[in-house]
Short mmCIF file of C-alpha atoms in Angstrom, two decimals:
data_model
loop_
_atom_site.label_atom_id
_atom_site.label_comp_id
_atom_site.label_asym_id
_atom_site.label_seq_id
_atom_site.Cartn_x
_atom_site.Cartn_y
_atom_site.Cartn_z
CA UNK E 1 -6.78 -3.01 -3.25
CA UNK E 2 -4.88 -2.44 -0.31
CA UNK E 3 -1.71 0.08 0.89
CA UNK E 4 -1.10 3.52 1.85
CA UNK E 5 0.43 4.81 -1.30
CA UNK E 6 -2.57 5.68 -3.20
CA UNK E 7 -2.18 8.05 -5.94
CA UNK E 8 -4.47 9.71 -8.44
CA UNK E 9 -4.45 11.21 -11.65
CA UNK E 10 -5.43 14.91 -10.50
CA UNK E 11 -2.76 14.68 -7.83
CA UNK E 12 0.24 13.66 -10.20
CA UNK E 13 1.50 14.48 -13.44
CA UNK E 14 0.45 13.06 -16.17
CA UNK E 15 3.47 11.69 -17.16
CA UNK E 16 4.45 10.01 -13.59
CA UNK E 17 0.50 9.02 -13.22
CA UNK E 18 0.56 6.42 -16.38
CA UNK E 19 3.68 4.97 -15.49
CA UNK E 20 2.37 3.94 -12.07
CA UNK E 21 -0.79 2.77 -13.72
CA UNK E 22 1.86 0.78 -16.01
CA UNK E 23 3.16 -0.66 -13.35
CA UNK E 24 -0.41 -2.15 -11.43
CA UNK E 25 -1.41 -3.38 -14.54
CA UNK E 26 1.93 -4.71 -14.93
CA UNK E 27 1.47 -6.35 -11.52
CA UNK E 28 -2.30 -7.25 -11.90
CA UNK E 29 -1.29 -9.48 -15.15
CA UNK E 30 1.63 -10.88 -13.74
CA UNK E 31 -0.20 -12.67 -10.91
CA UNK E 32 -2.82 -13.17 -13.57
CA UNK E 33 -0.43 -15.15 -15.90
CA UNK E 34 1.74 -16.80 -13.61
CA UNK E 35 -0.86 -17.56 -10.84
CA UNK E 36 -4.42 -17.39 -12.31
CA UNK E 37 -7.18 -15.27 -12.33
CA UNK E 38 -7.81 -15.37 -8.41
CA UNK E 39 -4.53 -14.46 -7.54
CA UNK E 40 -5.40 -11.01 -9.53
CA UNK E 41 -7.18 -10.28 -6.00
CA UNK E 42 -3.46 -9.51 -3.97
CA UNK E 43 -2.93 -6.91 -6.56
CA UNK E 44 -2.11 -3.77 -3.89
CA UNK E 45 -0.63 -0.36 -4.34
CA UNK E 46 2.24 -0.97 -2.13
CA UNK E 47 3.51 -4.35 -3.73
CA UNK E 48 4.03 -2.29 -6.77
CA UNK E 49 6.65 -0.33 -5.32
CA UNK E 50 9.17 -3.47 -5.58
CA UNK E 51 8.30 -3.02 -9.56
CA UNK E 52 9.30 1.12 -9.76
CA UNK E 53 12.31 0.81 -8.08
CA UNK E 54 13.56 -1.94 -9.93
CA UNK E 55 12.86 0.25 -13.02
CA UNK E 56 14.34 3.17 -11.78
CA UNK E 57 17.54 2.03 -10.48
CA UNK E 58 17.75 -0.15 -14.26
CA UNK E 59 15.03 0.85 -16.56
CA UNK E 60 16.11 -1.91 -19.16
CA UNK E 61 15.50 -4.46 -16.55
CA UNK E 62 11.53 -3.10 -16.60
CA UNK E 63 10.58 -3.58 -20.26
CA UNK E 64 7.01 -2.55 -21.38
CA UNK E 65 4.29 -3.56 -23.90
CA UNK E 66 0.87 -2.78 -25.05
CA UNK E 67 -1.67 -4.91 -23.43
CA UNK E 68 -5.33 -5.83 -24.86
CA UNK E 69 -8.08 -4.08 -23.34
CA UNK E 70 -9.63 -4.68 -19.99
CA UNK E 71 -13.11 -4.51 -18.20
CA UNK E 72 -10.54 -2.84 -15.13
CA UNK E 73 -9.35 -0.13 -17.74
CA UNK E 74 -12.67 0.86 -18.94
CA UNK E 75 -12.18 -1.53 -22.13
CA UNK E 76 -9.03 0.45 -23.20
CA UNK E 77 -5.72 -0.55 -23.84
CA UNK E 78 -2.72 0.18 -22.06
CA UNK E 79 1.17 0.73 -21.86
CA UNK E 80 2.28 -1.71 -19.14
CA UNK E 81 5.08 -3.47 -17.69
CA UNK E 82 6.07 -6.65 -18.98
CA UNK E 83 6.39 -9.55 -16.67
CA UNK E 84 10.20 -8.83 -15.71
CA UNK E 85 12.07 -9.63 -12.55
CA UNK E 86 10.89 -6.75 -10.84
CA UNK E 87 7.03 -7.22 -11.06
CA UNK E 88 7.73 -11.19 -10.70
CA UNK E 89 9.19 -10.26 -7.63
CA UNK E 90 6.22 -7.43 -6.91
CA UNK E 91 3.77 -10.20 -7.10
CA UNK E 92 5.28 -12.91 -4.91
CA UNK E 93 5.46 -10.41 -2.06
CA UNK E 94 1.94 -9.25 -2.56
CA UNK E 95 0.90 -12.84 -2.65
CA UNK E 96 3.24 -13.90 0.69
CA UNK E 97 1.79 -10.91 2.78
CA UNK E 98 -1.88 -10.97 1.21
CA UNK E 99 -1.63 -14.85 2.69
CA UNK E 100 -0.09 -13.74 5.92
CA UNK E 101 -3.03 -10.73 6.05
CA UNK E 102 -5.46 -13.48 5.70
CA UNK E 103 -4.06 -15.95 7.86
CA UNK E 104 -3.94 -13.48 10.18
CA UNK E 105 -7.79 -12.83 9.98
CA UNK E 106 -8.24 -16.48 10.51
CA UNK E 107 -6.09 -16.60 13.60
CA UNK E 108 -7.93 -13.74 15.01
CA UNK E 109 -11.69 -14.97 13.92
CA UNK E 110 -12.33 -11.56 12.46
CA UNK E 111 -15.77 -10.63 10.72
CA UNK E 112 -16.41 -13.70 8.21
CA UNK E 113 -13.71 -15.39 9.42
CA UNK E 114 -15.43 -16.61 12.39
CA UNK E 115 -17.56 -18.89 10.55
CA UNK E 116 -15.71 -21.90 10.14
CA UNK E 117 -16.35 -22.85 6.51
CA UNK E 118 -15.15 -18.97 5.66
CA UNK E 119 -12.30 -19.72 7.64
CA UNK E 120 -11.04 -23.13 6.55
CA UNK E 121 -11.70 -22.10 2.10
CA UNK E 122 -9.70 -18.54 3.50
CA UNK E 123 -7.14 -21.19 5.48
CA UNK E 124 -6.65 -23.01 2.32
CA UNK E 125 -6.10 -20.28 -0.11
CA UNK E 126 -3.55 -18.82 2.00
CA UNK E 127 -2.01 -21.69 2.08
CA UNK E 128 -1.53 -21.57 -1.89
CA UNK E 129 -0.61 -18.08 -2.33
CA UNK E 130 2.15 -18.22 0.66
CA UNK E 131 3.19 -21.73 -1.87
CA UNK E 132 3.06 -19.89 -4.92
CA UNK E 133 4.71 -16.69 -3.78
CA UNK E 134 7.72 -18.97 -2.50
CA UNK E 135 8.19 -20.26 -5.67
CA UNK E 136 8.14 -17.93 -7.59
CA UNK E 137 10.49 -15.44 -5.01
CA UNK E 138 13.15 -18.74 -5.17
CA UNK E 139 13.22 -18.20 -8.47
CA UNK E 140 13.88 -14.74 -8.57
CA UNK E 141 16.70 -15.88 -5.71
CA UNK E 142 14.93 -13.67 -3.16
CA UNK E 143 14.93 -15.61 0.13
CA UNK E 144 11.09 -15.32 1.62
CA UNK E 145 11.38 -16.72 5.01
CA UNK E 146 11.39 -12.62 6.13
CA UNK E 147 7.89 -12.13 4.71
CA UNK E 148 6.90 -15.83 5.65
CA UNK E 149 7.87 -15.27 9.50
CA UNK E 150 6.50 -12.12 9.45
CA UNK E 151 3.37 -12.87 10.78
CA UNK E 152 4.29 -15.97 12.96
CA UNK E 153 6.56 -13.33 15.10
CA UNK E 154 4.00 -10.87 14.82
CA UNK E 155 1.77 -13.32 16.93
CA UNK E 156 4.47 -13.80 19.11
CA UNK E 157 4.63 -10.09 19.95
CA UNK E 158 1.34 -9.81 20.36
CA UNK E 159 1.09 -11.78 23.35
CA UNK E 160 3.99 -10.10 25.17
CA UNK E 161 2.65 -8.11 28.53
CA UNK E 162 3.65 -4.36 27.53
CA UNK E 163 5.42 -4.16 24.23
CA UNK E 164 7.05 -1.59 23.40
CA UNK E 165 5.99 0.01 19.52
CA UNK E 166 8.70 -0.19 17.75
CA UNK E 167 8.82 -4.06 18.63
CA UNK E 168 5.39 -4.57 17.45
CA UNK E 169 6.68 -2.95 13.65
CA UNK E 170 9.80 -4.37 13.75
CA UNK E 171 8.39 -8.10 11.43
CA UNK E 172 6.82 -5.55 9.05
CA UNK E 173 10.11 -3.53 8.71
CA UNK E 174 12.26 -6.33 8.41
CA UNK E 175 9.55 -8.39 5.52
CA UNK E 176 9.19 -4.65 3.28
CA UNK E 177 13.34 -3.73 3.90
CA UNK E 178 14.09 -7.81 2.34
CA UNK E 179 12.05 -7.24 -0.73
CA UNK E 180 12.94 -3.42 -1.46
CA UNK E 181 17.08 -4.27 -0.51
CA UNK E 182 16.39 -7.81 -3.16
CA UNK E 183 15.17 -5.28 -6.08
CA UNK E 184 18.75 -3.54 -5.92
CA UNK E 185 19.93 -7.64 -6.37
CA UNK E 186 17.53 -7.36 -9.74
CA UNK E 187 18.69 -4.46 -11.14
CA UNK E 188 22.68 -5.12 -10.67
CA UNK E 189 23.43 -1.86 -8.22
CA UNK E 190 24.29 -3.59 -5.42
CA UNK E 191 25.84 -0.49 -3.76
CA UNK E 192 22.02 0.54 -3.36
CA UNK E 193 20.71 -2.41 -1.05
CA UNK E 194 21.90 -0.91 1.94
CA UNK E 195 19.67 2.12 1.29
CA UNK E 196 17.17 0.27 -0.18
CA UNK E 197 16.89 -1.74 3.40
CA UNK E 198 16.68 1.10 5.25
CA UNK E 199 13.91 2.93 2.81
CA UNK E 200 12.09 -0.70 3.23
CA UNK E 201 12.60 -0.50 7.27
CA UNK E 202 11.06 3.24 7.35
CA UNK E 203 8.08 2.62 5.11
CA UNK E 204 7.42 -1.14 6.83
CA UNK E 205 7.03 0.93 10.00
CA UNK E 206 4.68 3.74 8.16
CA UNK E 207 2.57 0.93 7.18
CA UNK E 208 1.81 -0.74 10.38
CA UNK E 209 1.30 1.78 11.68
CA UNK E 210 -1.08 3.84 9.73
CA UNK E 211 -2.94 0.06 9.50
CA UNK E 212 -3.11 0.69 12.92
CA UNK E 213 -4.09 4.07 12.94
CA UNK E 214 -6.88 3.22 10.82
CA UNK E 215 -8.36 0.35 12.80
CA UNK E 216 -8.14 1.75 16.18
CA UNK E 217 -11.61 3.02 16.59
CA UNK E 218 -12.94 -0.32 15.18
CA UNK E 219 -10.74 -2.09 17.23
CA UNK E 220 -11.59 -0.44 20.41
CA UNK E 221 -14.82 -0.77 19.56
CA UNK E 222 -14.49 -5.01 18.94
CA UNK E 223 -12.38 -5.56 21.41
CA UNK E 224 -9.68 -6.37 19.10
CA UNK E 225 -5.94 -6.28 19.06
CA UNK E 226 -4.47 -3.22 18.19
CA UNK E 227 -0.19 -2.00 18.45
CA UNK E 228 -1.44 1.41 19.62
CA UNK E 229 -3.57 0.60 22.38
CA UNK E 230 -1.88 -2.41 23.51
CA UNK E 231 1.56 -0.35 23.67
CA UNK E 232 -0.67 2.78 25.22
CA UNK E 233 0.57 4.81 22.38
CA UNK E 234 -1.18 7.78 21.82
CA UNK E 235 -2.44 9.58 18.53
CA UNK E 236 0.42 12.19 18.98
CA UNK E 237 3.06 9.88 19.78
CA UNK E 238 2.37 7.72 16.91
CA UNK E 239 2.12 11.11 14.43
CA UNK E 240 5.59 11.50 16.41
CA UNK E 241 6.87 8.32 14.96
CA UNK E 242 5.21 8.55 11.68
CA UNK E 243 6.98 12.03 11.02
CA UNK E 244 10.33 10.35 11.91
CA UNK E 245 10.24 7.77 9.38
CA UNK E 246 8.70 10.16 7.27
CA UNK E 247 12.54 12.11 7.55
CA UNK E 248 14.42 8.63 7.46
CA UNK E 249 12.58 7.85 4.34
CA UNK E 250 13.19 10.90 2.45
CA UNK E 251 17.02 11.38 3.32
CA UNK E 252 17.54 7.60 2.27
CA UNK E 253 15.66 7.82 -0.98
CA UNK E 254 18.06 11.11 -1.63
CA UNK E 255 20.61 8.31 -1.28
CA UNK E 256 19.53 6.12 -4.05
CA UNK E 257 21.56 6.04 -7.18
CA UNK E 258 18.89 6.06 -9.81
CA UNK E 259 18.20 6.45 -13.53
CA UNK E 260 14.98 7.53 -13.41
CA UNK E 261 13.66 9.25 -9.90
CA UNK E 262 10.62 11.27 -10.30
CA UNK E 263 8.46 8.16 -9.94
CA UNK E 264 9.76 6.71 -6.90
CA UNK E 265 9.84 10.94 -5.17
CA UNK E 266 6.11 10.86 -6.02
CA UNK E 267 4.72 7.75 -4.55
CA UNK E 268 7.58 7.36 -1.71
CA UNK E 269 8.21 10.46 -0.33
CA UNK E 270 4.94 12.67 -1.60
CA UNK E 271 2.38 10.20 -1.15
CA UNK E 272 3.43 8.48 1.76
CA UNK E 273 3.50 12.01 3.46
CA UNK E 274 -0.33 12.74 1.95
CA UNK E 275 -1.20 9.12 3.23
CA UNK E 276 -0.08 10.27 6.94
CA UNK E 277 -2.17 13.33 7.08
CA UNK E 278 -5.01 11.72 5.47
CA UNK E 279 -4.50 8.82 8.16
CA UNK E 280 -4.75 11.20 11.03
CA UNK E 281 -6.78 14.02 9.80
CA UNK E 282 -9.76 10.64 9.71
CA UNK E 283 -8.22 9.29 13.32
CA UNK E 284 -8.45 12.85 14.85
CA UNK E 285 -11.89 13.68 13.51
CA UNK E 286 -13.13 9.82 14.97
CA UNK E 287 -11.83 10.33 18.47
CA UNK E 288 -12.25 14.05 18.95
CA UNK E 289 -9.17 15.04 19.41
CA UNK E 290 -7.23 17.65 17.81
CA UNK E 291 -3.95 18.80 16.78
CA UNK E 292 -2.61 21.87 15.49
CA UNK E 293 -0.97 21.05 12.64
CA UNK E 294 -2.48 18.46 11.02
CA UNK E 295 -5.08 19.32 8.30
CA UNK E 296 -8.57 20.53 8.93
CA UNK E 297 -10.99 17.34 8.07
CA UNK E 298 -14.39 17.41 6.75
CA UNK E 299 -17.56 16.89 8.31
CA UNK E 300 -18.68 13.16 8.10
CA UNK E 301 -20.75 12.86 4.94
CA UNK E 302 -24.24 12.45 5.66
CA UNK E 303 -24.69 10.22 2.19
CA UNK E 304 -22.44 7.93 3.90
CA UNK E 305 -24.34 4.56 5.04
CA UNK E 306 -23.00 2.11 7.54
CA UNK E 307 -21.18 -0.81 6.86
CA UNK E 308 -23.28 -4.04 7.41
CA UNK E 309 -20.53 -6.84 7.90
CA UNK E 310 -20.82 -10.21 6.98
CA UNK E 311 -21.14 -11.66 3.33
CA UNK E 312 -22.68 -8.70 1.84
CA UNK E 313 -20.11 -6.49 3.06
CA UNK E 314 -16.96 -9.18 1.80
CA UNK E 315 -18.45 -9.27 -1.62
CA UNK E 316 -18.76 -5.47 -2.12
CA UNK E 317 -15.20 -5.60 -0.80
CA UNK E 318 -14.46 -8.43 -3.52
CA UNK E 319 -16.05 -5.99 -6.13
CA UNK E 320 -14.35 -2.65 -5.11
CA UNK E 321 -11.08 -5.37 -5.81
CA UNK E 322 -12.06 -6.58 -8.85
CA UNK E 323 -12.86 -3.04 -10.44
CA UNK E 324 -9.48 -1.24 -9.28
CA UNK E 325 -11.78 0.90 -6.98
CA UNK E 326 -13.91 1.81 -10.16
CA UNK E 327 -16.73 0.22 -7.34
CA UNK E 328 -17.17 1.85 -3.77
CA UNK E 329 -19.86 0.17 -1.85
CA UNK E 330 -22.03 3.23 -0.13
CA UNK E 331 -20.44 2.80 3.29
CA UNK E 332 -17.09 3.90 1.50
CA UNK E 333 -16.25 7.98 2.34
CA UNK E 334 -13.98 8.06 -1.44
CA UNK E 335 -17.81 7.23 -3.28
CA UNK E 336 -19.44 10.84 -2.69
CA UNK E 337 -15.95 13.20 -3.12
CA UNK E 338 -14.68 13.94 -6.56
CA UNK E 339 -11.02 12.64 -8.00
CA UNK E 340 -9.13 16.08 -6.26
CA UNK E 341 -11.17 15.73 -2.72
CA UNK E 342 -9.62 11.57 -2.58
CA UNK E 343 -5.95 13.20 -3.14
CA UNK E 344 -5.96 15.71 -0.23
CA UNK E 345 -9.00 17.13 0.37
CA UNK E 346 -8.15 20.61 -1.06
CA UNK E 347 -9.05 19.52 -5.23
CA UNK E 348 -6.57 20.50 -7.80
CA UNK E 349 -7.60 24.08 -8.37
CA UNK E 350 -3.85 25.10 -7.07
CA UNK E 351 -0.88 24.45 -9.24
CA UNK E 352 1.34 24.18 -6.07
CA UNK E 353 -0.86 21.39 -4.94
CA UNK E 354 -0.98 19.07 -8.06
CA UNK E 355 2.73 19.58 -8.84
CA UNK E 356 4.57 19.32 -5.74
CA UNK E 357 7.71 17.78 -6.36
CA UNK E 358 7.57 18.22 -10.10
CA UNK E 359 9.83 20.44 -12.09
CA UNK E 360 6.75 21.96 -14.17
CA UNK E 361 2.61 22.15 -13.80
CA UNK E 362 0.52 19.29 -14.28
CA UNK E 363 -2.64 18.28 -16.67
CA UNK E 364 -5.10 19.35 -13.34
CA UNK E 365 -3.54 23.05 -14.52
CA UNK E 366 -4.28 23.06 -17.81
CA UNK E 367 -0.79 22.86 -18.37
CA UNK E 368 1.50 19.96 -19.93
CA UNK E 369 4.10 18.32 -18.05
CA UNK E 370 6.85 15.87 -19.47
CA UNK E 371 8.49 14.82 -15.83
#
């Protein structure tokens, strides 16, 4: 699993929290069906987003069905989105950018990727998602050649002398604002692609850069490329542009003409603002610095061991994959805090917390909640 949208079931409604999960299993079984069991491994909380707003804008374009039960699902059944445009679409782009993520690795030689036998199986299943994720996207009539040059230019920024941010984001924007601005294409609202581009622009940017965010310790640390040191951008002037998308996200999803909104409020303007404070609240605590306004982050937990790299470390990532996260190898922080410390750090004791954005309380309340 990978993305910044990461939402849980004590800090979302009830309601809102099993249609998402309809949606990633939707996803998950998609790649499953159409690509194999392996491709079930690109199956990331962001793709999904191409899904919901499909169904939102035209929920008859998103029909559902009971599934079987899964090892992933505890051995439960499940409501779940049937394999429809918009999830077809959902998992080409998660396989296109999961093959540009690991060609990227390769490029760069990072962890297991430096061995050469890693790198040249990695090389060659990259190769057959990018394939497959074409395919599929021409079928859909969704052009991929922004996602696939996505991370050729990326490399080609990369070794400019002094680039600016904005130019660093700018393949990410344009690869997320093609597939949101197709799913208006899918759902026959074409007056919605313009706003769909821009939503796809704002939270492209929000993603590299909280990637970035994340990494920049490590990075420092490796002597690795990173946008924010190589552009000598600052933790405040990144929170700077992170808040400013944050705004240009939430006035263009006000934009949207949709059927059914709650969903897409929740994971694109809610969660995306939790995933920013979360981000920094981590990248503030790591480098010591501080900022006002940003919210107060734990101590490091004690209980948490340190990652050891190499094989053992990909195949506990593999695992933590494979398991929807049910898994957390010991060096991960989200293994020792309960479901409410993961959302925001604060638990769900607080109505106001849980049902932000919601037009009643949630199941954390002991209340119901039909939005």
């Amino acid at each position: 699993m990978f993305g910044i949208v990461r939402p849980c079931r004590h800090g979302m409604c009830g309601g809102l929290f099993k249609e998402w999960m309809a949606h990633l299993c939707g996803l998950c079984l998609a790649l499953r069906d159409e690509h194999g069991h392996a491709a079930r491994l690109v199956t990331n909380y962001d793709g999904l987003l191409v899904s919901v707003l499909t169904e939102a804008q035209a929920p008859a374009s998103s029909p559902h069905r009971r599934a079987a039960a899964c090892a992933l699902r505890g051995f439960k059944g499940a409501d779940v989105v049937e394999a429809a445009e918009g999830v077809r679409l959902a998992a080409a782009v998660s396989l296109i950018l999961a093959a540009g993520k690991v060609k990227d690795h390769v490029e760069d030689g990072d962890g297991v990727y430096a061995r050469r036998l890693v790198a040249a199986g990695a090389g060659r299943v990259a190769t057959r998602w990018s394939a497959a994720g074409s395919g599929t996207a021409a079928a859909l009539g969704f052009d991929p050649a922004p996602l696939l040059v996505a991370v050729e230019e990326q490399t080609r920024l990369e070794r400019l002398p002094d680039p600016a941010l904005l130019d660093l984001t700018a393949p990410t924007e344009a690869a997320v604002a093609a597939a949101f601005g197709h799913t208006a294409v899918l759902a026959g609202k074409p007056h919605n692609r313009e706003a769909l581009e821009e939503i796809g622009r704002y939270f492209g940017r929000l993603a590299h850069l909280l990637d970035a965010v994340e990494d920049l310790a490590a990075d420092r640390a490796a002597g690795a490329y990173n946008p924010l040191a190589a552009s000598g951008t600052g933790l405040a002037d990144a929170r700077r542009h992170c808040d400013d998308a944050l705004h240009g996200l939430r006035l263009a999803v006000a934009e949207l003409d949709l059927e059914r909104r709650h969903l897409v409020h929740a994971l694109l303007v809610k969660e995306t603002a939790h995933a920013v404070d979360r981000t920094f609240a981590q990248a503030n605590r790591a480098s010591g610095e501080a900022r006002p306004d940003s919210p107060e982050a734990p101590p490091r937990d004690p209980r948490v061991k340190p990652d050891p790299g190499g094989l053992l470390s990909l195949l506990c990532m593999s695992a933590a994959c494979c398991t929807c996260g049910l898994y957390r190898p010991p060096w991960d922080e989200d293994r020792y805090k309960s479901c409410g410390e993961r959302c925001d750090g604060s638990g769900c004791d607080a109505c106001g917390q849980c049902c932000d954005g919601c037009s009643g309380c949630c199941e954390c309340c002991n209340c119901s909640c039909d939005c």
